Coordinates of C-alpha atoms and ligand atoms in Angstrom, one line a residue:
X1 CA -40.5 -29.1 7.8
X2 CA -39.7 -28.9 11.5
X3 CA -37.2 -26.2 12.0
X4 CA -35.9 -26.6 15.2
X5 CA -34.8 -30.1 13.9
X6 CA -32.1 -28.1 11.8
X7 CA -30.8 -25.4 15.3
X8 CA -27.4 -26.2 15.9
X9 CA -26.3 -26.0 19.3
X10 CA -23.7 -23.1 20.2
X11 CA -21.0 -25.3 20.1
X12 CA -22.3 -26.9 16.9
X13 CA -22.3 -23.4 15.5
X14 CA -18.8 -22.3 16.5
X15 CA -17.1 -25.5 14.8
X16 CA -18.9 -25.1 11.2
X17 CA -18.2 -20.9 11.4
X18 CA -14.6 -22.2 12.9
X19 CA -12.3 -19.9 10.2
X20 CA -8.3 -19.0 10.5
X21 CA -8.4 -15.3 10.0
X22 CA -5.5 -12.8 9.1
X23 CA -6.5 -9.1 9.9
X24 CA -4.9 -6.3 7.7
X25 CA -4.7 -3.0 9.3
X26 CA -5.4 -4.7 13.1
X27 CA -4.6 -1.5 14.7
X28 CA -7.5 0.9 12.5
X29 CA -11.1 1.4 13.7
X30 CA -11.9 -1.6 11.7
X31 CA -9.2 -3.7 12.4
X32 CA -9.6 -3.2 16.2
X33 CA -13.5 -3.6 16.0
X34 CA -12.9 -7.3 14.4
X35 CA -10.0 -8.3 16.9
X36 CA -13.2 -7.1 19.2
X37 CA -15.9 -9.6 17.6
X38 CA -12.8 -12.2 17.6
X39 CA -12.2 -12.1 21.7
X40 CA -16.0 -11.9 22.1
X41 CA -16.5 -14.9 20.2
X42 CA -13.7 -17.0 22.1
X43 CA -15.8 -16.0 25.3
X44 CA -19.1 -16.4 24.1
X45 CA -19.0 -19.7 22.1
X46 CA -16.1 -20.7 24.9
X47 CA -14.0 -21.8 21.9
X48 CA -11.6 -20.1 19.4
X49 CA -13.8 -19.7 16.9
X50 CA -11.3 -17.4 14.4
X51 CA -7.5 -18.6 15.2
X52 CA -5.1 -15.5 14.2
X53 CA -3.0 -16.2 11.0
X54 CA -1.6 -12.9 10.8
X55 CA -2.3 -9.0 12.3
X56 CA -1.0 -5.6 10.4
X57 CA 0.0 -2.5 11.5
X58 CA 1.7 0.9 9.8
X59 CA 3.0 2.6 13.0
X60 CA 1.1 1.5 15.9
X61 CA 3.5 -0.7 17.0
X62 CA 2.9 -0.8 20.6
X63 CA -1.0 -1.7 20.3
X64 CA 0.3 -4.2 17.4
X65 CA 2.7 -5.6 20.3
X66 CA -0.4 -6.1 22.9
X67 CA -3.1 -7.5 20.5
X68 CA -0.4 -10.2 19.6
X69 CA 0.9 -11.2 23.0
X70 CA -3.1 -11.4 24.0
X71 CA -4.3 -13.5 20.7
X72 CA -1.6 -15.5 19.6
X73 CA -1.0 -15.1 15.8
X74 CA 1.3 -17.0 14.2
X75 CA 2.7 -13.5 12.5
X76 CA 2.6 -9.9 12.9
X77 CA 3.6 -7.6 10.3
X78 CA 4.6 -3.9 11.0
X79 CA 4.4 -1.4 8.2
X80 CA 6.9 1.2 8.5
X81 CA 10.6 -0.5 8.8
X82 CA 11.5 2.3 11.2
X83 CA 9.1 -0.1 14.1
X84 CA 10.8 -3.0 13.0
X85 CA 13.2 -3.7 15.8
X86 CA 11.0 -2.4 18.4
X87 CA 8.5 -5.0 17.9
X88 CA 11.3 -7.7 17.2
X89 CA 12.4 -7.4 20.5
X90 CA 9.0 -7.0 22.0
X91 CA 8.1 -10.1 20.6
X92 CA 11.2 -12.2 21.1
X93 CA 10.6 -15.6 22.6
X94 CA 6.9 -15.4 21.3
X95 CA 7.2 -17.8 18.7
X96 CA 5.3 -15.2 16.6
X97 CA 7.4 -14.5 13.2
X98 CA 7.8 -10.5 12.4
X99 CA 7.6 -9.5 8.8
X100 CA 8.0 -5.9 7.4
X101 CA 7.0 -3.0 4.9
X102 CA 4.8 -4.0 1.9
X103 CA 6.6 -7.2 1.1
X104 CA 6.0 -8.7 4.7
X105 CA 2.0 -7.2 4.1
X106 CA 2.0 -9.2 0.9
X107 CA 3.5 -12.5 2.9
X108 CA 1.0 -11.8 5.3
X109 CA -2.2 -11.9 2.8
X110 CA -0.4 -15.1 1.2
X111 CA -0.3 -17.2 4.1
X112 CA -2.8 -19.9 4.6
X113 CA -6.0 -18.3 6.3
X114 CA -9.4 -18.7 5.4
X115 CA -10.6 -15.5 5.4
X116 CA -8.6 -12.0 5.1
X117 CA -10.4 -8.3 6.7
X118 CA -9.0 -5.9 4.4
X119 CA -9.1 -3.1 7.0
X120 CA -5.7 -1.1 5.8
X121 CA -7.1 2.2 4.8
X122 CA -6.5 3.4 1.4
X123 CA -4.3 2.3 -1.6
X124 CA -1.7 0.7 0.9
X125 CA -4.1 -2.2 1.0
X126 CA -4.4 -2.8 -2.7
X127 CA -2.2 -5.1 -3.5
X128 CA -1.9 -7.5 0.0
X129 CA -5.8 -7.6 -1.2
X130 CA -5.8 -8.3 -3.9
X131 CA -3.0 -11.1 -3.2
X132 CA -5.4 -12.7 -0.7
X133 CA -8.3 -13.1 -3.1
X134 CA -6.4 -14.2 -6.1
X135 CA -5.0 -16.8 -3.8
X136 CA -8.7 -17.7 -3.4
X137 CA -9.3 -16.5 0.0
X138 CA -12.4 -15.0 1.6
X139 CA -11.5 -11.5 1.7
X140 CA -13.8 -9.1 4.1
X141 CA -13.8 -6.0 2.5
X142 CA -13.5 -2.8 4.2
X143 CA -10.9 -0.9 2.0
X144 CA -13.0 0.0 -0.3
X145 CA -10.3 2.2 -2.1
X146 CA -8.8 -0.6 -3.5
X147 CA -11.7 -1.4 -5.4
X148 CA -12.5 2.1 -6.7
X149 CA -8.8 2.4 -7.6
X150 CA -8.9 -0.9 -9.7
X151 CA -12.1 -1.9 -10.1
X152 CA -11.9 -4.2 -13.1
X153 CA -8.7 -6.4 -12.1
X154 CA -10.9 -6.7 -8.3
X155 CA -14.1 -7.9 -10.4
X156 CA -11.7 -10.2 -13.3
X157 CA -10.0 -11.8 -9.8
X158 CA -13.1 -12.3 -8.7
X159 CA -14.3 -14.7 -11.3
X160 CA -10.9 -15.9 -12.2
X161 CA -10.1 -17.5 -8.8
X162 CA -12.2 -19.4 -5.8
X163 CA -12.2 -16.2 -3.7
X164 CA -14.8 -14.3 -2.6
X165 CA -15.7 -10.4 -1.9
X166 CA -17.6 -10.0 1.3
X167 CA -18.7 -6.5 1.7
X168 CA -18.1 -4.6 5.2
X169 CA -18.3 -1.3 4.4
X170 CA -21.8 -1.1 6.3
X171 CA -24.0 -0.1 3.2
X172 CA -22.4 -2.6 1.1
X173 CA -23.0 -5.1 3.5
X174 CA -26.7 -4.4 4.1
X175 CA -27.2 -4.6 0.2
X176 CA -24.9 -7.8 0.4
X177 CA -27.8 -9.4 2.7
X178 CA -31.1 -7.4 0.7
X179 CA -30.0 -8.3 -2.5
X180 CA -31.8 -11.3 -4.6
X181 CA -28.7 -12.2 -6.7
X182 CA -31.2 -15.1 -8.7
X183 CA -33.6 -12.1 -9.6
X184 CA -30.9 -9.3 -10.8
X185 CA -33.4 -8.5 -13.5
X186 CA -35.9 -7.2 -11.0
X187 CA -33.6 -4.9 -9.4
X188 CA -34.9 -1.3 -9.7
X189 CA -32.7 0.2 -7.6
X190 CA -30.0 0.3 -4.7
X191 CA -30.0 3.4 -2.4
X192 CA -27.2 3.7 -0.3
X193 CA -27.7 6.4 2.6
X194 CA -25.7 8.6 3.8
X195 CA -25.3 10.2 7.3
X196 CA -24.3 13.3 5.7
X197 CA -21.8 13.7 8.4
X198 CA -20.9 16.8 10.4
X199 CA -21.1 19.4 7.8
X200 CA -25.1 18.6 6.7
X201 CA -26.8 22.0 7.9
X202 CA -23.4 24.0 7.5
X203 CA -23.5 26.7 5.3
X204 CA -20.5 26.8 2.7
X205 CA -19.6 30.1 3.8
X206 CA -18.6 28.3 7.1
X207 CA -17.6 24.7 5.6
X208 CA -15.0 27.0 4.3
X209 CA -13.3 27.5 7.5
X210 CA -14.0 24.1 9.2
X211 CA -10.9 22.3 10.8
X212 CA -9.7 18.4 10.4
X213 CA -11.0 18.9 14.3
X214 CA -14.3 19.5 13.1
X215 CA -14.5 17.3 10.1
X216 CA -13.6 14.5 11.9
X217 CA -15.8 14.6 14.9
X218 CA -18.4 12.4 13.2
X219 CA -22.4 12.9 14.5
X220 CA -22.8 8.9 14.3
X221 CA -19.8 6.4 13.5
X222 CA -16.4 6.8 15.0
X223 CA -13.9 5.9 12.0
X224 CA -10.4 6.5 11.1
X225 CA -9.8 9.8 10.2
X226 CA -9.4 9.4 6.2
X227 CA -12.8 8.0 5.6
X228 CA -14.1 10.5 8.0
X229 CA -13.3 13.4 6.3
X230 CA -14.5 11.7 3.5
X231 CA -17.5 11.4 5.0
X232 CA -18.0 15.1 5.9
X233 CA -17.5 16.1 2.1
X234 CA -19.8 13.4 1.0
X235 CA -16.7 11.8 -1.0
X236 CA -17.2 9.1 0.9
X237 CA -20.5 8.4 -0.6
X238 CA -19.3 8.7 -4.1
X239 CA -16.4 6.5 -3.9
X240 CA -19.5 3.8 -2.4
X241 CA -21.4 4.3 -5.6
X242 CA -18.4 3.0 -7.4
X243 CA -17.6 0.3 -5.2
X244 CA -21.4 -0.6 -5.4
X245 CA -21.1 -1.1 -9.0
X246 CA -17.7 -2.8 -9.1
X247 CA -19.2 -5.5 -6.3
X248 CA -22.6 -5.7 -7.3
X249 CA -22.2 -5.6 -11.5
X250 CA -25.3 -2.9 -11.3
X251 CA -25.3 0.1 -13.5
X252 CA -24.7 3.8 -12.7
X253 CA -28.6 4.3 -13.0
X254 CA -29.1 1.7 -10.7
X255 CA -27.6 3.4 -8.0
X256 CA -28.6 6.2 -5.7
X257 CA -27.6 8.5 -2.4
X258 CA -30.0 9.8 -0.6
X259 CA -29.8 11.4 3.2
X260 CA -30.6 9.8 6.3
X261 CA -29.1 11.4 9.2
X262 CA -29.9 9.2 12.0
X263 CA -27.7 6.4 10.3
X264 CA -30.0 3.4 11.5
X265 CA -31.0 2.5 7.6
X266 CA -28.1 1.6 5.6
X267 CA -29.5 0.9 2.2
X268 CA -32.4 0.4 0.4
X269 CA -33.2 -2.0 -2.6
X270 CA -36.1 -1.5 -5.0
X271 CA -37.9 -4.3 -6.6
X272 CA -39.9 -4.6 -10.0
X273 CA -42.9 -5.3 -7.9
X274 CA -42.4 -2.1 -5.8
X275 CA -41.6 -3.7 -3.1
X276 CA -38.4 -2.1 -0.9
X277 CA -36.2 -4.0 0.8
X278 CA -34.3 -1.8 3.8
X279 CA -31.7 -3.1 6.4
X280 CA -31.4 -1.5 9.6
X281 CA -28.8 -1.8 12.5
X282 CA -27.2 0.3 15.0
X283 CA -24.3 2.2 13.7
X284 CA -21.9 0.0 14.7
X285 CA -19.4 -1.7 12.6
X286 CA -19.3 -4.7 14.8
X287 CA -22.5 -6.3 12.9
X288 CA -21.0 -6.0 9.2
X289 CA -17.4 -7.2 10.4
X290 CA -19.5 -10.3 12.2
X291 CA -21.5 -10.9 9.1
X292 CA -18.6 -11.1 7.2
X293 CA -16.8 -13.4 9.6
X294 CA -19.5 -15.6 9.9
X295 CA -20.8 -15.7 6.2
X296 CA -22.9 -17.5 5.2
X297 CA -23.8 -18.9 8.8
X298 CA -24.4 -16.0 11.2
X299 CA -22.9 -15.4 14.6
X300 CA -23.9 -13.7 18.0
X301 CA -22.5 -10.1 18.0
X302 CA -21.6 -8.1 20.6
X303 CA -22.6 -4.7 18.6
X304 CA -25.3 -2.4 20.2
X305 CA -28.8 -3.5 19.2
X306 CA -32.0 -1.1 18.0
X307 CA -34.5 -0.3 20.3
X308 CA -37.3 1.1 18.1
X309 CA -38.9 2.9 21.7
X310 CA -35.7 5.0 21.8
X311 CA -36.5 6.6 18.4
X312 CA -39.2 8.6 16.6
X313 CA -38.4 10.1 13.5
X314 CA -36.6 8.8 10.3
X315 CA -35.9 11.0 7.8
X316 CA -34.7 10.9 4.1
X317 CA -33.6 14.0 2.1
X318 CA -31.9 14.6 -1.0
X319 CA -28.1 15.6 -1.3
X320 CA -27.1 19.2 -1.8
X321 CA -24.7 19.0 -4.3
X322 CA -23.9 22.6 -4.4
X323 CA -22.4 22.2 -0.8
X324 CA -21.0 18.5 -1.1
X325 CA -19.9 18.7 -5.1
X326 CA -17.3 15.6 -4.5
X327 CA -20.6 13.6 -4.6
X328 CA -21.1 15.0 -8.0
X329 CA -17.1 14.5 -9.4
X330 CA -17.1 10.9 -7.8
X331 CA -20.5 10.6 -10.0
X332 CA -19.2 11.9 -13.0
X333 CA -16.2 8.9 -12.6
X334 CA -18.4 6.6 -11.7
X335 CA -20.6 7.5 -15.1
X336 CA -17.2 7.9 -17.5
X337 CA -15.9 4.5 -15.9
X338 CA -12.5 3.3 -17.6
X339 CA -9.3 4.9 -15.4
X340 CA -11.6 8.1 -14.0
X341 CA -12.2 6.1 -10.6
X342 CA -8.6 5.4 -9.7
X343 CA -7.4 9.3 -10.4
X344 CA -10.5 10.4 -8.6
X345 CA -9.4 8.0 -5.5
X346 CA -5.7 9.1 -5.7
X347 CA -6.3 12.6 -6.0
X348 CA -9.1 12.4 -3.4
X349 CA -6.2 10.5 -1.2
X350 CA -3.6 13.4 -1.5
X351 CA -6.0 16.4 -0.6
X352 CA -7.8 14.6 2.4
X353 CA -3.9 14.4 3.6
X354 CA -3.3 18.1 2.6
X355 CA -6.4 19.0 4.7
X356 CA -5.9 17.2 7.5
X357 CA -2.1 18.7 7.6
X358 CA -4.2 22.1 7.2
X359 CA -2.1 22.7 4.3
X360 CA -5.7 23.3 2.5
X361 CA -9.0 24.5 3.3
X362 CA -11.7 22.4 3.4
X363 CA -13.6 23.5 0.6
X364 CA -10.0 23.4 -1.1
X365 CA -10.1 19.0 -1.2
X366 CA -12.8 19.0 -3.4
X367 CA -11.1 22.0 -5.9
X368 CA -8.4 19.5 -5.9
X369 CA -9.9 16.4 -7.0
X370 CA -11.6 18.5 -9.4
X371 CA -8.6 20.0 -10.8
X372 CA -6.4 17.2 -11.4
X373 CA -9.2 15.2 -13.0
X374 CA -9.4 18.1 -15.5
X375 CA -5.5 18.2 -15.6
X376 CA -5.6 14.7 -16.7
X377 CA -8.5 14.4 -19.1
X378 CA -6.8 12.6 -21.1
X379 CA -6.1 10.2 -18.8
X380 CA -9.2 10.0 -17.1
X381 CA -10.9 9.4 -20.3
X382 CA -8.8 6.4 -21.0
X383 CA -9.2 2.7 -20.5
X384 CA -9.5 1.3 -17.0
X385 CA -5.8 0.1 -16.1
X386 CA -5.4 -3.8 -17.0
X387 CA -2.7 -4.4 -14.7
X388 CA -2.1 -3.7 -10.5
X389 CA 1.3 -2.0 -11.7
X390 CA -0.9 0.1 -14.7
X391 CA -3.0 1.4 -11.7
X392 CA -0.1 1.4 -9.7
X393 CA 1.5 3.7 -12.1
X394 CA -1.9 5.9 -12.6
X395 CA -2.3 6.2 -9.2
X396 CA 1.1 8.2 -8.5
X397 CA 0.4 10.4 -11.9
X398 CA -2.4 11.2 -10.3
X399 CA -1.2 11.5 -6.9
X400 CA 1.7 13.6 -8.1
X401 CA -0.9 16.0 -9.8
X402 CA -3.2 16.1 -7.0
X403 CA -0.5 17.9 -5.0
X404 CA 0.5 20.1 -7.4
X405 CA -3.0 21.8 -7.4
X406 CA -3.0 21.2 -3.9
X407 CA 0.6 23.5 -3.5
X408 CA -1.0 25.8 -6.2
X409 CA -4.1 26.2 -3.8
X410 CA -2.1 26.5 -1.1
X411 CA 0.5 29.3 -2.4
Ligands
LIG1 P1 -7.9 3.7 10.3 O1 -7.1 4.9 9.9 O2 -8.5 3.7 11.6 O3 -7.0 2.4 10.2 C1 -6.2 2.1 9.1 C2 -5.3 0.8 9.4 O4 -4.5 0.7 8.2 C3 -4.4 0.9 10.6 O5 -4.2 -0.4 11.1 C4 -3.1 1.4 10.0 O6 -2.0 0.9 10.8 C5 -3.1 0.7 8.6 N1 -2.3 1.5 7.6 C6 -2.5 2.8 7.3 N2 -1.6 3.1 6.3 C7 -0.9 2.0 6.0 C8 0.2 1.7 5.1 N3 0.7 2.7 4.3 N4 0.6 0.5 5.1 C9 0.1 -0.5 5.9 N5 -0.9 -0.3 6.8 C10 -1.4 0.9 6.8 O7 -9.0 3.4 9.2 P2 -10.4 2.8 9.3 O8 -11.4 3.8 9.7 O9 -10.4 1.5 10.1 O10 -10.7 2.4 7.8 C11 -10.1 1.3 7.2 C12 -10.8 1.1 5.8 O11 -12.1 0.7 6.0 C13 -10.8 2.3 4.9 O12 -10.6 2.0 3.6 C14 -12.2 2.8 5.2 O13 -12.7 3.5 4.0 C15 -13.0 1.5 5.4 N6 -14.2 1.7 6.2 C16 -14.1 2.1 7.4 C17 -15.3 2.2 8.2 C18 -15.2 2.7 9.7 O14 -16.2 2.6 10.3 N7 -14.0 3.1 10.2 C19 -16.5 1.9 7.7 C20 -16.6 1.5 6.3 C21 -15.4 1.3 5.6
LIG2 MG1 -20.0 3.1 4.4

């Protein structure tokens, strides 16, 4: 077969990966990294290559303001009503529609694009999410609470309807592209890795006194700062394990974390034949957000690239899970299955907020989580909620528990 017979020309390539894209949560370190592979698309392929259906915000109205004068969409939608007539009147005489509050997000993941970057950060972005893929959109895939918190109704919508689940979270992603999906059988094993974030030689004798300052001041990604405390306790790594499974359909014993702090490997898949699969990329969300956008084609990025010269030394250790035990509870949850994910995301929710308004201690989010998961046994050892309003309605018992022990801990 002669290949080069099948190379499309750049301008070829921009009009087949030609999508009309609505970004939730524009304003977040997500959301603003894909409005950046959006504008360097436009100037690299000299064509708009993702035309703006609609862009989110929660408060950030003035950045909302400038991304929409500079790219057009046809709608913006601003979170908190209190923004509301501030970006109104900014955007009068636009022609760009303003919706608001939840309502206008769910408009805003019903409207006609092709594709939808979930990039709101938490459980906020459940149901415009949801709503998107049920409506048989592609749906980019950042927020990956919204599949811990109800896994089951994400995997039923998935089948149900003609959308699809692109992974972005960068681990996800890099199984999405190592993973032979015609030879599931001969899966061993998936290894996500994990940077082990700022906190990986701290003793827990000074974990216990660390700041939000200091938890969020990631060694390798800059993220929002939610999924970067997350990252410092390792909870981020946990809730991935249950997103891995809800995505991917692969058991608990199937999946693995192990350290790897230069963040260049992002997962690892193991083969019946011993053979392992590994991506590696820069740390840089700008290549999973332009794999996602461009799926199945791919697209020139303007992420940083590896230069293997620059490097010597990969290394791979086992967690501690004496210093990082939310690894261990998001384990457990991912291991008991049924409703234990969503109360372990909501309660995880609540005490990264209590921390980061140093109402807790660091150590104390953890003690939280672990706390109102034993609270609620019961609950946790029930059936995974059927409906969005069942998780709806587990996610505020939870969430009203979770602060509870965090006031207790607090006291
Ligand atoms: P962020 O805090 O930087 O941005 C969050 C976005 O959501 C903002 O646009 C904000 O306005 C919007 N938002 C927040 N609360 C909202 C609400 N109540 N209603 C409507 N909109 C709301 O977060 P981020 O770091 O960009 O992360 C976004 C999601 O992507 C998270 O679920 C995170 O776990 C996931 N993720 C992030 C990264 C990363 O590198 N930042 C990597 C992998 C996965
Ligand atoms: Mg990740």
């Amino acid at each position: 077969m002669n290949t080069y017979k099948h190379m499309q020309s750049s301008s070829e390539l921009a009009s087949v990966l030609a999508r009309r894209l609505t970004v939730l949560g524009s304003t977040g370190s997500v959301g603003a990294a894909t409005l950046d592979v959006v504008r360097f698309a436009r100037s690299h392929y000299g064509q708009e290559v993702f035309p703006l259906e609609a862009i989110t915000a929660y408060r950030n109205a003035d950045r909302l303001v400038r991304d929409a004068r500079e790219l057009g969409p046809k709608a913006v939608v601003i979170g908190d009503p209190a923004f509301y007539s501030e970006v109104k009147s900014s955007l009068a005489r636009s022609g760009i529609e303003v919706l608001v509050g939840s309502d206008g997000l769910l408009e805003a993941a019903g409207r006609p694009a092709d594709m939808v970057m979930s990039a709101i950060v938490g459980a906020a972005g459940l149901a415009p999410t949801l709503a998107a893929l049920e409506r048989g959109a592609m749906v980019a895939l950042a927020n990956k609470e919204c599949v811990v918190a109800a896994g089951a109704i994400f995997r039923r919508a998935a089948e149900e309807s003609r959308g699809v689940l692109i992974p972005v979270d960068s681990e996800h992603n890099a199984a999405f592209q190592l993973l032979d999906f015609e030879q599931s059988h001969a899966i061993e094993k998936v290894t996500l890795t994990a940077s082990g974030g700022p906190f990986r030689t701290w003793s827990l004798e000074r974990m216990a006194s660390a700041t939000p300052e200091q938890a969020v001041a990631h060694p390798n990604w800059s993220m929002g700062a939610k999924i970067s405390v997350d990252s410092a306790t390792l909870m981020n790594k946990g809730l991935e394990l249950i997103e891995a499974q809800v995505l991917f359909g692969l058991p608990p014993e199937k999946l693995d974390v192990v350290i790897h702090a230069q963040s260049l490997v992002h997962c690892l898949v193991a083969y019946a034949d011993g053979s392992v699969l590994a991506h590696l990329s820069a740390p840089d969300m700008k290549t999973p957000i332009a794999h996602a956008l461009a799926w199945p084609q791919r697209m020139v990025s303007p992420a940083r690239r590896l230069d293997f010269t620059e490097f010597s030394q990969f290394t791979f250790e086992k967690p501690d899970l004496q210093r990082f035990p939310s690894l261990q509870l998001a384990r457990a949850c991912l291991q008991a299955g049924g409703a234990a994910p969503t109360i372990l995301n909501a309660a995880n929710e609540v005490a990264v907020e209590q921390f980061l308004g140093r109402r807790i201690g660091f150590l104390g989010i953890a003690r939280a989580v672990e706390r109102t998961l034993s609270a609620l046994s019961r609950e946790v050892n029930s059936e995974a909620p059927a409906t969005l309003d069942d998780v709806l309605a587990l996610d505020g018992t939870a969430r009203a528990k979770a602060r509870e022990e965090c006031e207790l801990a607090a006291a």
